[in-house]
Coordinates of C-alpha atoms in Angstrom, one line a residue:
X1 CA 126.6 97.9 -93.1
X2 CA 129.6 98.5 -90.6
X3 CA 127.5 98.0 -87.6
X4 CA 128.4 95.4 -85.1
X5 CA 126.1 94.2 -81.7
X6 CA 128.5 92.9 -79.3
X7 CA 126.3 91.3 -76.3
X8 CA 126.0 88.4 -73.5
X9 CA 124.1 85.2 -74.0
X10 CA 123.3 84.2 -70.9
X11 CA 122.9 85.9 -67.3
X12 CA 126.0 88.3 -67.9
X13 CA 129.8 88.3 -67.0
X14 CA 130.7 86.4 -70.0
X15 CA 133.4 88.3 -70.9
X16 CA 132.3 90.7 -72.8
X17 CA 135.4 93.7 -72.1
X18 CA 137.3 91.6 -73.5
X19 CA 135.6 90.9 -76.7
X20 CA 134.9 94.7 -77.4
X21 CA 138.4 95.6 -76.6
X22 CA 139.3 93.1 -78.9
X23 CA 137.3 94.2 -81.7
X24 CA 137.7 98.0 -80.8
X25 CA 141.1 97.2 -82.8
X26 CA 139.4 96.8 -86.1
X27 CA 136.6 99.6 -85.4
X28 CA 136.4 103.4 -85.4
X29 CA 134.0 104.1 -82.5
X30 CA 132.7 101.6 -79.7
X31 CA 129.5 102.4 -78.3
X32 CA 127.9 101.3 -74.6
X33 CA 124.0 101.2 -75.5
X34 CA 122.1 100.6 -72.2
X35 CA 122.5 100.1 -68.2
X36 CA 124.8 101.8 -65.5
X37 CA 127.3 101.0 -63.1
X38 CA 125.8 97.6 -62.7
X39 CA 127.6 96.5 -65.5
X40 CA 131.1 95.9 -65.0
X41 CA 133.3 95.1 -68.2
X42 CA 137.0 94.0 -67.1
X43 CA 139.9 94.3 -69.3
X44 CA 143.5 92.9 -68.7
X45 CA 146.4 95.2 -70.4
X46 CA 149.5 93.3 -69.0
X47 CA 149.9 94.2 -65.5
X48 CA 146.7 96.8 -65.9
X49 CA 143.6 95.2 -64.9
X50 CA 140.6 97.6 -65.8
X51 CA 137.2 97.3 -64.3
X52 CA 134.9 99.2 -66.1
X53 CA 131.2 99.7 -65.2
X54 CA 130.0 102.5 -67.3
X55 CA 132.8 103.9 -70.3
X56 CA 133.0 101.6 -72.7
X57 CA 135.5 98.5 -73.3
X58 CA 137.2 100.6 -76.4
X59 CA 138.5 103.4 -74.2
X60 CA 142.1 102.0 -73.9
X61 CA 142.5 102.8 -77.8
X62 CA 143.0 106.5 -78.3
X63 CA 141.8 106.5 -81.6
X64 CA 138.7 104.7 -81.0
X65 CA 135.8 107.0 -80.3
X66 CA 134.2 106.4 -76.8
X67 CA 130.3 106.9 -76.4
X68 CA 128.0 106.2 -73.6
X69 CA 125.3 106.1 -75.7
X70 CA 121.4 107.4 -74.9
X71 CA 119.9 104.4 -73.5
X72 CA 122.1 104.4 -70.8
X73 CA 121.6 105.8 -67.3
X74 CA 124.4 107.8 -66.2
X75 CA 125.4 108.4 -62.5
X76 CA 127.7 111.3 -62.9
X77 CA 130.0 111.4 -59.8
X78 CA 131.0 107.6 -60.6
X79 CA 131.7 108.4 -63.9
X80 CA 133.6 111.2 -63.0
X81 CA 135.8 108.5 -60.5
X82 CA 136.0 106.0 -63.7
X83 CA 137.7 109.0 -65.4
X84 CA 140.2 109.6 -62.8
X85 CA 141.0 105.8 -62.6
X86 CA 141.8 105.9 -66.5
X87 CA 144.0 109.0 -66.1
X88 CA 146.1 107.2 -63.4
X89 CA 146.5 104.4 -65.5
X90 CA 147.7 106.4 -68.6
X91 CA 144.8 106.1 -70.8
X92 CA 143.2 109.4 -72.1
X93 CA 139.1 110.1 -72.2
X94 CA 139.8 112.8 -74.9
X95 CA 138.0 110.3 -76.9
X96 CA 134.7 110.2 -74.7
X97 CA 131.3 111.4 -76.2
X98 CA 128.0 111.2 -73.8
X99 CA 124.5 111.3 -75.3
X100 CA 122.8 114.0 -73.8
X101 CA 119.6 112.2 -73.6
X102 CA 120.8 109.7 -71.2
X103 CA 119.2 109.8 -68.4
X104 CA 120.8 110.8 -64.6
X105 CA 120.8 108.4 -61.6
X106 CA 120.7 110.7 -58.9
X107 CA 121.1 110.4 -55.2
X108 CA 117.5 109.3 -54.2
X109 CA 117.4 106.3 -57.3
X110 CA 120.3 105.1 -54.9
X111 CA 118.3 105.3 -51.4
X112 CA 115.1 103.7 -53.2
X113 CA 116.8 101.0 -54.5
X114 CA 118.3 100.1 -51.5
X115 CA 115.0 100.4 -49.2
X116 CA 112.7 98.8 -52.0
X117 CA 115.0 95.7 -51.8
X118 CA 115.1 96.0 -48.0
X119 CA 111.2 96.1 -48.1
X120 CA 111.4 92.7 -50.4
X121 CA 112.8 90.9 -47.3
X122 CA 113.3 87.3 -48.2
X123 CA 111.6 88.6 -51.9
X124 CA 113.9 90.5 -52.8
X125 CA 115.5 90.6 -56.4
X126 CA 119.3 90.3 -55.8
X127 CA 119.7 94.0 -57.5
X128 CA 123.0 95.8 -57.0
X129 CA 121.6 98.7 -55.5
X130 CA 123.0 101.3 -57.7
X131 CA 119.6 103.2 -58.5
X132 CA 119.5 101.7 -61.6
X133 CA 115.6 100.5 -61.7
X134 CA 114.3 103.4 -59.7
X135 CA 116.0 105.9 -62.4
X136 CA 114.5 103.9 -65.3
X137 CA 111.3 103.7 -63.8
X138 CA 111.6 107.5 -63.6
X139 CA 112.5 107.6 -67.4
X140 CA 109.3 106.0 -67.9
X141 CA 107.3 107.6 -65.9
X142 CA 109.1 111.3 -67.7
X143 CA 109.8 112.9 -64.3
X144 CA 113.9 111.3 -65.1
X145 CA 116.3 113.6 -65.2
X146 CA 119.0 114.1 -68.6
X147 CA 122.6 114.5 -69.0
X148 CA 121.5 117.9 -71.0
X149 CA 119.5 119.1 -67.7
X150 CA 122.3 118.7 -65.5
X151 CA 124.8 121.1 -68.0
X152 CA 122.0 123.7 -67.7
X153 CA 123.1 124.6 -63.8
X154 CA 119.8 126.8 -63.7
X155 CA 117.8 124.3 -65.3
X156 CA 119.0 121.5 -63.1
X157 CA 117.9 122.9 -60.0
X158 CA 114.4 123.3 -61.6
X159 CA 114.1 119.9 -62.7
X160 CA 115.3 118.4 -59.3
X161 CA 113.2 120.4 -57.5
X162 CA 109.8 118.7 -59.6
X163 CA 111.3 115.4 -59.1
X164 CA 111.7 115.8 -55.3
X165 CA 108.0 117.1 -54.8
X166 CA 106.6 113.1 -55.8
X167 CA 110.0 111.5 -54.7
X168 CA 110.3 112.7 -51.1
X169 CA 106.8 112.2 -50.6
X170 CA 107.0 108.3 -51.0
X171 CA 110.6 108.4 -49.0
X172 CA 108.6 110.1 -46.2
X173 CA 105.4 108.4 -46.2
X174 CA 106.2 105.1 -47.0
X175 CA 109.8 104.7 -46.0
X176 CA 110.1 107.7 -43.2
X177 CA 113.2 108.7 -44.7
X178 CA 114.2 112.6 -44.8
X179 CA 114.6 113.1 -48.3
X180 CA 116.7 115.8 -50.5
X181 CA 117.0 119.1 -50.8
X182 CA 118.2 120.7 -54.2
X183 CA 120.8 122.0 -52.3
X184 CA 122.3 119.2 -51.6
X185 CA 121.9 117.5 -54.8
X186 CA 123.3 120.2 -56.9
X187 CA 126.0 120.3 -54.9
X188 CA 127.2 116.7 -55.1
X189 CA 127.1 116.6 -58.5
X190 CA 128.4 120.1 -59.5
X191 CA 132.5 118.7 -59.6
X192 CA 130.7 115.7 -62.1
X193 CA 129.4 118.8 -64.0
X194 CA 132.4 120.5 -64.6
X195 CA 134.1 117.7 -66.0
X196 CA 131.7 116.4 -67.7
X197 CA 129.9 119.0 -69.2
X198 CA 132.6 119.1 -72.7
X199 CA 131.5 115.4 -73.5
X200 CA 127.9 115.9 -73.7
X201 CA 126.5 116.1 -77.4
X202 CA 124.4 114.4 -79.6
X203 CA 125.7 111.4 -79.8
X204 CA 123.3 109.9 -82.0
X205 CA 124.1 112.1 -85.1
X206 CA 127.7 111.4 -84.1
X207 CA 127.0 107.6 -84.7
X208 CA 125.1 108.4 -87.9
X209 CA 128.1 110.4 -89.3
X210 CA 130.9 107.7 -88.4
X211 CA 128.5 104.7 -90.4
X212 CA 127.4 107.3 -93.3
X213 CA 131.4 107.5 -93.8
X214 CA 132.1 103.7 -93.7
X215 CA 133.8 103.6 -90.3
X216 CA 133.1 100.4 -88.2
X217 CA 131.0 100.7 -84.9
X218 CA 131.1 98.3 -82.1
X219 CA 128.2 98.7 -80.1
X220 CA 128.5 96.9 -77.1
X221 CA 126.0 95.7 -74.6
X222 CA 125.6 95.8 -70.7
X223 CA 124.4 92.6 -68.6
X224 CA 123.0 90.4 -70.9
X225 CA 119.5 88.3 -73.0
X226 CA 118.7 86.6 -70.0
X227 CA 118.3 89.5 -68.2
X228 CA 116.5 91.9 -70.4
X229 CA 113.5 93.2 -68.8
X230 CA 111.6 91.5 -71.8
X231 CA 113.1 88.3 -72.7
X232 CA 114.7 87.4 -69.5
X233 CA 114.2 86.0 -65.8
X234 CA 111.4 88.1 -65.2
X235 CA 111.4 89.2 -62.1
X236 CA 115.2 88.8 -61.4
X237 CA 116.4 91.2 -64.4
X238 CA 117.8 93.8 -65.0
X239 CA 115.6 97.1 -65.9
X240 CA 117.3 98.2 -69.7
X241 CA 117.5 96.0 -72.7
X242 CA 120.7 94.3 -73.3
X243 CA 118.9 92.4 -76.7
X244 CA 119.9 93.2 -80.0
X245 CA 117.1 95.0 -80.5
X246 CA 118.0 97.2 -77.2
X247 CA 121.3 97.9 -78.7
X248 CA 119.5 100.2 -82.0
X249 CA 117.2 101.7 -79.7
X250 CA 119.4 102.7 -76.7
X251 CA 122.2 103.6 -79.7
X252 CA 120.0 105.8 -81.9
X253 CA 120.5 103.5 -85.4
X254 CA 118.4 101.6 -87.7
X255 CA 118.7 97.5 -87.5
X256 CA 119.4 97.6 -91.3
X257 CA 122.5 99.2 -90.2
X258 CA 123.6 96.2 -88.4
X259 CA 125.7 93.4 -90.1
X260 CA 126.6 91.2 -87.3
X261 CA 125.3 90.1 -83.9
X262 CA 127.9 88.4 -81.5
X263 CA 126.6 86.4 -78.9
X264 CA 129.3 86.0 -76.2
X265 CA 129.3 83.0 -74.6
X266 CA 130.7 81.9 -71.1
X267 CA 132.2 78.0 -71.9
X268 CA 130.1 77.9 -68.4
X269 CA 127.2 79.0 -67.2
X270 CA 126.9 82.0 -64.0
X271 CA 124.6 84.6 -63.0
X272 CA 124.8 86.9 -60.2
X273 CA 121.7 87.2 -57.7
X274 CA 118.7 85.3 -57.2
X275 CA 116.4 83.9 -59.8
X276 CA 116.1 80.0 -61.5
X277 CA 119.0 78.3 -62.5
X278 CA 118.3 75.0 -64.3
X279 CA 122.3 74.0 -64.5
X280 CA 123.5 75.6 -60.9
X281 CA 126.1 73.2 -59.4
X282 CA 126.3 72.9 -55.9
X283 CA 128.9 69.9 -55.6
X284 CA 132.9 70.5 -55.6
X285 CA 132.7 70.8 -59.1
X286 CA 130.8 74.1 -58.7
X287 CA 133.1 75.4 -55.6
X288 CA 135.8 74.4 -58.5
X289 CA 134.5 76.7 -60.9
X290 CA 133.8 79.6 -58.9
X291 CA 137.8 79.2 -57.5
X292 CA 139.5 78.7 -60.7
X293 CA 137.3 81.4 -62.6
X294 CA 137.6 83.7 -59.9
X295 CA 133.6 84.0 -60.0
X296 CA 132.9 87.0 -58.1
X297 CA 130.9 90.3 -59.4
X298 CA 133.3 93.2 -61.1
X299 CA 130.7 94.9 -59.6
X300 CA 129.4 93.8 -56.4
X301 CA 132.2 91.2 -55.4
X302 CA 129.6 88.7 -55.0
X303 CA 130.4 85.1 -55.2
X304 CA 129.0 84.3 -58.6
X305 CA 126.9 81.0 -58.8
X306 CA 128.1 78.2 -61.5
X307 CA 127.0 75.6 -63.3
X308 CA 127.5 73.9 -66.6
X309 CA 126.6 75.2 -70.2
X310 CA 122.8 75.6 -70.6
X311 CA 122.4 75.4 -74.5
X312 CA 118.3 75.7 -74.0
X313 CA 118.5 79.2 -72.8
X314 CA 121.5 79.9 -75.2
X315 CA 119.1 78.6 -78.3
X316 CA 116.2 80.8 -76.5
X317 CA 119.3 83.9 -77.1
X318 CA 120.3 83.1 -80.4
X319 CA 116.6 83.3 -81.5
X320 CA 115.9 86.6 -79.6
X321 CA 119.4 88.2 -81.0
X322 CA 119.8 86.3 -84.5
X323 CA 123.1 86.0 -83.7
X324 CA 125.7 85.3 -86.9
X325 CA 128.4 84.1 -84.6
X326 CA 129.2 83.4 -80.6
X327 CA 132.3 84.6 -78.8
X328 CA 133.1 81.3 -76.8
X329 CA 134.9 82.2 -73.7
X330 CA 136.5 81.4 -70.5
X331 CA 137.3 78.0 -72.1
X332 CA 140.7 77.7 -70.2
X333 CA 138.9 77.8 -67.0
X334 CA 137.4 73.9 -68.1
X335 CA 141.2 72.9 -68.3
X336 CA 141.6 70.2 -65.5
X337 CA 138.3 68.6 -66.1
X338 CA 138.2 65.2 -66.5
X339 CA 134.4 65.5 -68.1
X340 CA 132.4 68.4 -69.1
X341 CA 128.7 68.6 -69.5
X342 CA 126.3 70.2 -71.4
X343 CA 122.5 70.6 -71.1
X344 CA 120.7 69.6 -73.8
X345 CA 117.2 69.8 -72.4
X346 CA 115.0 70.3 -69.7
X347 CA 112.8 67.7 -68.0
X348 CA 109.6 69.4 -66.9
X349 CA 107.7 68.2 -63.7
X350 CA 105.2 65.9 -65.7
X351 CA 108.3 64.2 -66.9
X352 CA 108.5 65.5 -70.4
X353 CA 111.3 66.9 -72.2
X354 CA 111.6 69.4 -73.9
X355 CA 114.3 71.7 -75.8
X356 CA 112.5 74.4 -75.7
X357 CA 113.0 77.3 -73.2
X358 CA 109.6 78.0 -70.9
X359 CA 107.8 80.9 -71.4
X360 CA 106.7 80.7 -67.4
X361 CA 109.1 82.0 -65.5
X362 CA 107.4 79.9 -62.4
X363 CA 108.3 76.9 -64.8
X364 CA 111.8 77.5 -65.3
X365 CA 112.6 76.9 -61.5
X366 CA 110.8 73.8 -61.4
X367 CA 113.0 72.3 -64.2
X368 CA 115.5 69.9 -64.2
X369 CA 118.5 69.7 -66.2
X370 CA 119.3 67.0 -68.8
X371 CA 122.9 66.9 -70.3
X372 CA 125.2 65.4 -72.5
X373 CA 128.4 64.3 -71.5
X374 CA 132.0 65.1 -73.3
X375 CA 135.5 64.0 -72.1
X376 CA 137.7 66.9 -70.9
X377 CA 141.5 67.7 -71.0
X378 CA 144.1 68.1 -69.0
X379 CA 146.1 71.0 -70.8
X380 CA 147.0 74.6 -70.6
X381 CA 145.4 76.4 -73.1
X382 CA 146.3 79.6 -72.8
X383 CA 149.1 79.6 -75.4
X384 CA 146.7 78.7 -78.2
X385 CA 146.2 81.0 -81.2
X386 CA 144.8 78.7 -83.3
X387 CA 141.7 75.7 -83.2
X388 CA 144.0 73.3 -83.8
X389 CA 146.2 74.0 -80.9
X390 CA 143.7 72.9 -79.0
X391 CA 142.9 69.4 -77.5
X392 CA 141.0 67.7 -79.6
X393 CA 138.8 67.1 -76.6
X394 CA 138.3 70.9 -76.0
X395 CA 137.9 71.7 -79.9
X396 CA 135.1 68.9 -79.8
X397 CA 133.4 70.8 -77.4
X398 CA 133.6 74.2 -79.1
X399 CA 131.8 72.3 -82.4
X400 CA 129.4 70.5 -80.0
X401 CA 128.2 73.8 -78.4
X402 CA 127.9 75.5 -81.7
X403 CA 126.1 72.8 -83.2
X404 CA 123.6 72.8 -80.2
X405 CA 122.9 76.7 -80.2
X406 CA 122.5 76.7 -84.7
X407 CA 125.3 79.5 -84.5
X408 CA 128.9 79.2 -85.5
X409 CA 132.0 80.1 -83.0
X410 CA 133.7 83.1 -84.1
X411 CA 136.0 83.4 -81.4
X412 CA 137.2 81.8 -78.3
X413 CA 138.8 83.3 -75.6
X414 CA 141.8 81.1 -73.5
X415 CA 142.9 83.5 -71.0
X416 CA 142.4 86.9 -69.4
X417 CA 144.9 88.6 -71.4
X418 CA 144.1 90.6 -74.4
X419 CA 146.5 88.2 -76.9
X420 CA 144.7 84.8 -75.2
X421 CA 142.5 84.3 -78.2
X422 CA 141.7 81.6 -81.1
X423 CA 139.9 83.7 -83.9
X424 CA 138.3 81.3 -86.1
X425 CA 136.7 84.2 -87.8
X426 CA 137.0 88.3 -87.0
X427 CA 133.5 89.5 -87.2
X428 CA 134.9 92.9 -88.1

């Protein structure tokens, strides 16, 4: 079973570029399983800082294969930018394989997104307005368009011209927009075609091949649990399945092909957006936080909202993903701390508490955190390669947080370069 799920705990930007490049050393092929260019997966290479949002983390390794994988949804002229970024940083994409069932986000997904939030008004869901749930809602309502329609040039047209019939019929009627031509469309994304056109294959017998033979996969996940449009913040979540079980489907694989699931794990808790927060800080400690962690979106440059670890939601994730280890990360950004807490358990408006995470969303903003406190250090952590050149303080806190989520720490990450890491355990 060569298989490895590489995914986010808790509301995303845990780190997990990082991880996967890390563990792209030990694989064969890395595989991105589900969302768009609202993911963004950042990678330090010495003076090189990557910001990735839909190739996966295992690109910089030439001998790793590269696949955007068919659960994903694909907008084709920033992919085709992503390319040209890597080029001008040295790092070839001769490697890149795209699933020709993943589906297109095209030029209206964009303009709905951005007028259905606009139409939300002070409801609105915090998305990043890259087309990425009007495209998935088109997937499942099968009017989306594929990767394989758009190499067909003839076939392309054809399908674009259905789509617009329904699409520019709501952007007229209910938002008295213009719409698309085909025209138009085809043209934009005809120098994405070109280029692009090569990669396209069946990328799903390609990932069957690579485990048949032996060869470790990495398949890493977008956003993460606490967004999936099943388990997560319902409303304020993303529209794909970042879950373990997401990673199979939007991969093409079996789950008995899977040997481990890392959960990676910010030493903090953020999320991006609206939506409940039981452990948000708004104090100096949070303003802290944000500054030191440099907590704003890869993707959207918004300032990200902190708060301490929230091990209810992260033993909600390990349930959901049955993780067999946690990628503990961001740790040095604690360093300075004279205390650190944890939550432990949420006291519910009756004045009950519980451990357990709510199943009613409406509940979860009504919560109020309960937490543990440990003592924190002083020190620069960044140089450590091992557990025990840690503070004890700061190792008591990795054990405490493993002990409270049932799942052991694999790895922790001390720093933003790719050699800042303890490895108590490679799960590959």
């Amino acid at each position: 079973m060569p298989v490895t799920i590489v995914l986010g705990a808790q509301w995303g930007d845990e780190g997990k570029g990082k991880i996967v490049d890390h563990l792209a050393e030990r694989a064969a092929m890395v595989v991105r399983y589900q969302g768009g260019t609202n993911a963004g997966h950042t990678i330090v290479l010495g003076e090189t800082v990557l910001k990735l949002h839909q190739v996966p983390s295992g690109i910089t390794r030439p001998e790793v294969a590269s696949v955007l994988g068919h659960g994903m949804v694909i907008t084709p002229p920033d992919l085709l930018d992503e390319l040209e970024m890597l080029h001008e940083a040295g790092i070839t994409t001769d490697n890149l394989h795209v699933s020709a069932n993943a589906h297109l986000v095209m030029p209206y997904h964009l303009e709905l997104d951005r007028l259905q939030e606009e139409r939300r008004g002070a409801r609105s869901i915090g998305t990043t307005q890259r087309g990425i749930g009007p495209a998935y809602a088109d997937k499942y309502m099968r009017r989306g368009l594929r990767m394989q329609d758009m190499v067909d040039q003839t076939r392309f047209a054809e399908r674009i011209e259905t789509a617009l019939e329904s699409v520019n019929a709501e952007l007229r009627g209910v938002y008295e927009h213009p719409g698309f031509t085909v025209e138009e469309i085809v043209s934009a994304y005809e120098p994405a075609r070109e280029v692009l056109a090569p990669f396209v294959t069946d990328t799903a017998q390609l990932i069957r091949q690579y485990i048949n033979d032996g060869k470790n996969v990495l398949l890493e996940g977008a956003q993460a649990t606490m967004l999936d449009i099943d388990y997560g913040t319902y409303p304020f979540v993303t529209s794909s399945s970042p879950t373990a079980g997401g990673a199979c489907q939007g991969s093409g694989i079996s789950p008995l092909d899977v040997d481990e699931i890392v959960g990676v794990v910010k030493a903090y808790t953020s999320r991006v957006g609206t939506g409940p927060f039981p452990t948000e800080l708004h104090d100096e400690v949070g303003d802290w936080i944000v500054n030191t962690g440099n907590e704003y979106g890869t993707t959207t440059g918004r300032r990200r909202r902190c708060g301490w670890l929230d091990t209810v939601s992260l033993r909600y994730a390990a349930q959901v993903n049955g993780f067999s280890g946690i990628a503990l990360t961001r740790l040095d950004v604690l360093s300075g701390l004279n205390e650190v807490r944890i939550c432990t358990g949420y006291r519910l408006p009756d004045g009950t508490v519980t451990d357990t995470y709510p199943i009613d969303s409406e509940m979860l903003g009504q919560v109020t955190a309960e937490y543990e406190t440990l003592p924190g250090w002083e020190d620069d952590i960044h140089s450590a390669r091992a557990l025990k050149d840690l503070p004890e303080t700061a190792q008591a806190y990795c054990e405490r947080v493993a002990e409270l989520m049932g799942v052991p720490v694999a790895l922790i990450s001390v720093g933003a370069e790719r050699q800042d890491l303890v490895a108590l355990r490679w799960p590959i």
